[in-house]
CSV table of C-alpha atoms in Angstrom, one decimal:
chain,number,residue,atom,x,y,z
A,815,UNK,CA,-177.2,71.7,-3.6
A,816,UNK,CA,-179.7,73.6,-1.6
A,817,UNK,CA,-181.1,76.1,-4.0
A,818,UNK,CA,-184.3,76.6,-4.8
A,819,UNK,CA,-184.1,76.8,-8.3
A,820,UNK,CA,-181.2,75.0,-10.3
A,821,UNK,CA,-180.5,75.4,-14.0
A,822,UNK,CA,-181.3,71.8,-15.8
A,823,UNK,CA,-180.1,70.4,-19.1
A,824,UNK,CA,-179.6,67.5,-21.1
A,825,UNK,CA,-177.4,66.6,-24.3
A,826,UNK,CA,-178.2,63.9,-26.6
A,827,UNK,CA,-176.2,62.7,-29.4
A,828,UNK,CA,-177.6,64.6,-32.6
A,829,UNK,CA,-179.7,62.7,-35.1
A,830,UNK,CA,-179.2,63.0,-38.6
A,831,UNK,CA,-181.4,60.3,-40.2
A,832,UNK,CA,-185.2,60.6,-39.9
A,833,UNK,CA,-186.9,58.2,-37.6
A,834,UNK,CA,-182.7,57.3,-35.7
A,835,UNK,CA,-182.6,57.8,-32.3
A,836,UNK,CA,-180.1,58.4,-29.2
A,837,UNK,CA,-180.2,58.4,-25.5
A,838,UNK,CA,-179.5,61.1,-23.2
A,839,UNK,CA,-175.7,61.3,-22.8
A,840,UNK,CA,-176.1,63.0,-20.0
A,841,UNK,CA,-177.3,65.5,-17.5
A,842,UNK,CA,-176.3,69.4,-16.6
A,843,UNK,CA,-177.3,70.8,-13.3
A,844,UNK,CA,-176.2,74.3,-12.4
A,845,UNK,CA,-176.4,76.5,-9.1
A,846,UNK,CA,-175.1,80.2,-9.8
A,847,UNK,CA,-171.5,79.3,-8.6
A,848,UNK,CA,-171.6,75.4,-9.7
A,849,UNK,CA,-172.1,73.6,-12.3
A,850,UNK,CA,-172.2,69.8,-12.3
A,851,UNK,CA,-172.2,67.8,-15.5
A,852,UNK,CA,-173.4,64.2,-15.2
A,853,UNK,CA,-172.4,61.6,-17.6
A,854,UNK,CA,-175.1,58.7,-18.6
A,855,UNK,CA,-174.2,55.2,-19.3
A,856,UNK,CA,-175.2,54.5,-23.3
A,857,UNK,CA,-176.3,50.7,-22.6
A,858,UNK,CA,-179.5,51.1,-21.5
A,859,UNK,CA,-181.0,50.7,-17.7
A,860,UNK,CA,-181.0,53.3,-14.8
A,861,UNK,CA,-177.3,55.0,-14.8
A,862,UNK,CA,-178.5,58.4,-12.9
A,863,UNK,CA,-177.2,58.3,-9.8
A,864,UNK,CA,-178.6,57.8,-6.8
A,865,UNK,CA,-178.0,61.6,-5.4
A,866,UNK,CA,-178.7,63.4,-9.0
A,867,UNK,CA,-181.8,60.9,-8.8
A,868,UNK,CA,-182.7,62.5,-5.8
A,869,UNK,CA,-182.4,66.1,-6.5
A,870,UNK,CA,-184.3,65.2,-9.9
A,871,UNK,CA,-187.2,64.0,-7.6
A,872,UNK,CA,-187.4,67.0,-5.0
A,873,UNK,CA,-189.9,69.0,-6.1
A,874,UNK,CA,-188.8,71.7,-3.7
A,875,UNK,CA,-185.8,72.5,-6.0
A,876,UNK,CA,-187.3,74.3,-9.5
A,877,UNK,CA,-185.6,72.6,-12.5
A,878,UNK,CA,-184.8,75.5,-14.8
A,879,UNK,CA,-184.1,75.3,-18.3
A,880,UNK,CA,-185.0,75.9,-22.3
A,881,UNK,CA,-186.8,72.6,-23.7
A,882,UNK,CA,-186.9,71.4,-20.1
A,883,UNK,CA,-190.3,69.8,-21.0
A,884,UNK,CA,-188.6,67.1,-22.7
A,885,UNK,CA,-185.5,66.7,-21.0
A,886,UNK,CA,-187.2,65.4,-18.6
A,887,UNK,CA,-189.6,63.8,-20.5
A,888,UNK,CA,-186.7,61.6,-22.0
A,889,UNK,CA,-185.2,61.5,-18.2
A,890,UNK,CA,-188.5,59.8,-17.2
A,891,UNK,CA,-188.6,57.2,-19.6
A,892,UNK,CA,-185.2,56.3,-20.5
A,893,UNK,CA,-183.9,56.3,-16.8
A,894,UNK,CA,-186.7,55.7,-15.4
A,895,UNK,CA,-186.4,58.5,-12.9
A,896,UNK,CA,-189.0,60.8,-11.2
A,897,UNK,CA,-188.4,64.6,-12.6
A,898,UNK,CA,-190.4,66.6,-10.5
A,899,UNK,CA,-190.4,70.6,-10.4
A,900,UNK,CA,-189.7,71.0,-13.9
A,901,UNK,CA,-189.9,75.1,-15.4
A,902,UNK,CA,-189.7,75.3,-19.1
A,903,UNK,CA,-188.4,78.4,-20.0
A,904,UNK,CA,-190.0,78.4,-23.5
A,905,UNK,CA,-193.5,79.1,-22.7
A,906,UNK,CA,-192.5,82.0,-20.3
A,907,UNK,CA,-190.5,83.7,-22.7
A,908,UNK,CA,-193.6,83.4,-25.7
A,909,UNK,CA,-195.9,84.2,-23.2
A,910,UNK,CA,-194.1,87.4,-22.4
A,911,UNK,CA,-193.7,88.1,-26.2
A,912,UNK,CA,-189.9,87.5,-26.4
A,913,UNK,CA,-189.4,87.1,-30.4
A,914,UNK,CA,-186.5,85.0,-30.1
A,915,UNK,CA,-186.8,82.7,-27.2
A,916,UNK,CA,-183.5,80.8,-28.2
A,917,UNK,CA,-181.4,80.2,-24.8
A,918,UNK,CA,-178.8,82.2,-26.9
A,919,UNK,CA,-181.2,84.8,-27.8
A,920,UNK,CA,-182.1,84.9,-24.4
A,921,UNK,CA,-178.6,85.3,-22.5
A,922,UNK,CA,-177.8,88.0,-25.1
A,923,UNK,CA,-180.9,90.0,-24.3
A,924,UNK,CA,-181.4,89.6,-20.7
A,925,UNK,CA,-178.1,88.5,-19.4
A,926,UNK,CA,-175.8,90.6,-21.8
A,927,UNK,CA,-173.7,87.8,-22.9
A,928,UNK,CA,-173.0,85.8,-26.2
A,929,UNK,CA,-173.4,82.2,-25.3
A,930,UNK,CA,-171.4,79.9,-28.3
A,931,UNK,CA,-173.3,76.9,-29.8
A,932,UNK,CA,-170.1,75.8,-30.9
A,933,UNK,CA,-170.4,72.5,-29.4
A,934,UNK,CA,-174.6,72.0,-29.9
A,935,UNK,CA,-174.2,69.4,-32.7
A,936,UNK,CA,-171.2,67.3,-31.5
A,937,UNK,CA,-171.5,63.6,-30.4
A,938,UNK,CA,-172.2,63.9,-26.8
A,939,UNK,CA,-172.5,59.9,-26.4
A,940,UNK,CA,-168.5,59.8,-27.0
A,941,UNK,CA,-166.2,59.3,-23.8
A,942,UNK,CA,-164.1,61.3,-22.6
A,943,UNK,CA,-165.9,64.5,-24.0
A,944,UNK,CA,-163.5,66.9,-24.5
A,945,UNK,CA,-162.9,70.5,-22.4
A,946,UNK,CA,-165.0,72.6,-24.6
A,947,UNK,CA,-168.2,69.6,-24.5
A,948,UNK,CA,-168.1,70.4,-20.6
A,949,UNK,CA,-167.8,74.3,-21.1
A,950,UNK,CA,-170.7,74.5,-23.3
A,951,UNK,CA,-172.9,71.6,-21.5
A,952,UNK,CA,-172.3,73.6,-18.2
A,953,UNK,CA,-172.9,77.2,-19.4
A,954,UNK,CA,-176.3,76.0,-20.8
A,955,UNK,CA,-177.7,74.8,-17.2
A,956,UNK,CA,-175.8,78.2,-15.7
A,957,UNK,CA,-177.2,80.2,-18.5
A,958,UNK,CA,-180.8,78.7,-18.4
A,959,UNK,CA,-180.6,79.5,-14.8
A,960,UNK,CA,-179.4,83.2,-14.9
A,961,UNK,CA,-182.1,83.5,-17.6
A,962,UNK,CA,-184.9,82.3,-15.4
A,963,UNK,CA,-184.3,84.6,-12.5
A,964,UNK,CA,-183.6,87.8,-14.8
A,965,UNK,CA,-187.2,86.9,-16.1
A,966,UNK,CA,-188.4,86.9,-12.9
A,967,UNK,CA,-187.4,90.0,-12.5
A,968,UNK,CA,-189.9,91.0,-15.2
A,969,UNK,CA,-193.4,92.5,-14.7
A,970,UNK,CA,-195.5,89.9,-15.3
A,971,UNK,CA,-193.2,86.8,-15.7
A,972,UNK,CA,-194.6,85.2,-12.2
A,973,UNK,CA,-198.1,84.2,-13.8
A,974,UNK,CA,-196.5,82.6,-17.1
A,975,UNK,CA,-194.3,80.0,-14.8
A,976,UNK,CA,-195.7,76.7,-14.9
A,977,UNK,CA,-194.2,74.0,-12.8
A,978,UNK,CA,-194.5,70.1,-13.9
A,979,UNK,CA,-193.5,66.7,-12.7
A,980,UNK,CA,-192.8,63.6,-14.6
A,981,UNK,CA,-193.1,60.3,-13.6
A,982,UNK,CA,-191.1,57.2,-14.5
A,983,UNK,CA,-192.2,56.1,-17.8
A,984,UNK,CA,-190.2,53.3,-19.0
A,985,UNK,CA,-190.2,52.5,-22.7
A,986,UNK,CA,-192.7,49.9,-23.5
A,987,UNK,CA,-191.1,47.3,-26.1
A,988,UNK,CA,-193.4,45.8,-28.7
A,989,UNK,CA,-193.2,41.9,-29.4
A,990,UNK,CA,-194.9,40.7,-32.4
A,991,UNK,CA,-195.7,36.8,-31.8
């Protein structure tokens, strides 16, 4: 990929239980034409690989996406991965005074399209996902994408855009002696 800007996702198994937690199942990247979605390995360690590794590092390609603040947050310190270039679409759309700033919200107002959250709550850490898993995983990094460069197109949505990086963080365990 050679964009400049790619749409960027993550999926997680839901929790239902306060205080459980899951790792990232894994990682959608999206050009306008391609989508790529890249499953994690759920027992623990580095499982990005080293070319998605890469791309997540460059911070000359803009990773796009709604809640992409802590995707890569969770990136950082589960894989222990550099994510650098990082735009959260979230505080551009509040900024700008959207009053739904939902991805679906989003696609319908500014792309024209109903985006289905069908799929939101199922268990991404279960292999193989099924057909409509990838559909929905992909068409959020597409979507998140297509919704960044509408905004762009926007009066005013330049000076809201706010670019981060996050560094590997792993996940400190505590041992009680």
């Amino acid at each position: 990929m050679t964009e400049t800007a790619i749409g960027f996702d993550t999926e997680t198994r839901p929790v239902f239980v306060k205080g459980d937690w899951h790792p990232v199942s894994l990682i959608q990247l999206s050009t306008p034409t391609l989508a790529v979605v890249c499953l994690l390995e759920q027992g623990g360690g580095c499982s990005v690989t080293p070319r998605v590794a890469a791309l997540l590092a460059d911070p000359g390609t803009l990773k796009v996406g709604q809640g992409a603040d802590a995707d890569a947050r969770a990136l950082s310190t589960e894989q222990e991965v550099e994510v650098h270039g990082v735009v959260d679409l979230r505080p551009i759309t509040t900024a700008m005074g959207f009053q739904k700033s939902s991805l679906r919200a989003l696609s319908a107002v500014l792309l024209g399209i109903r985006v289905s959250k069908g799929q939101q709550m199922s268990d991404w850490s279960r292999r193989p996902l099924t057909a409509a898993q990838v559909r929905y995983a992909a068409t959020d990094a597409w979507a998140s994408l297509r919704v960044y460069q509408e905004l762009l197109e926007l009066d005013g949505a330049e000076e809201h855009v706010c670019v981060k990086s996050f560094p590997p963080a792993p996940i400190l365990s505590l041992i009680h002696i």
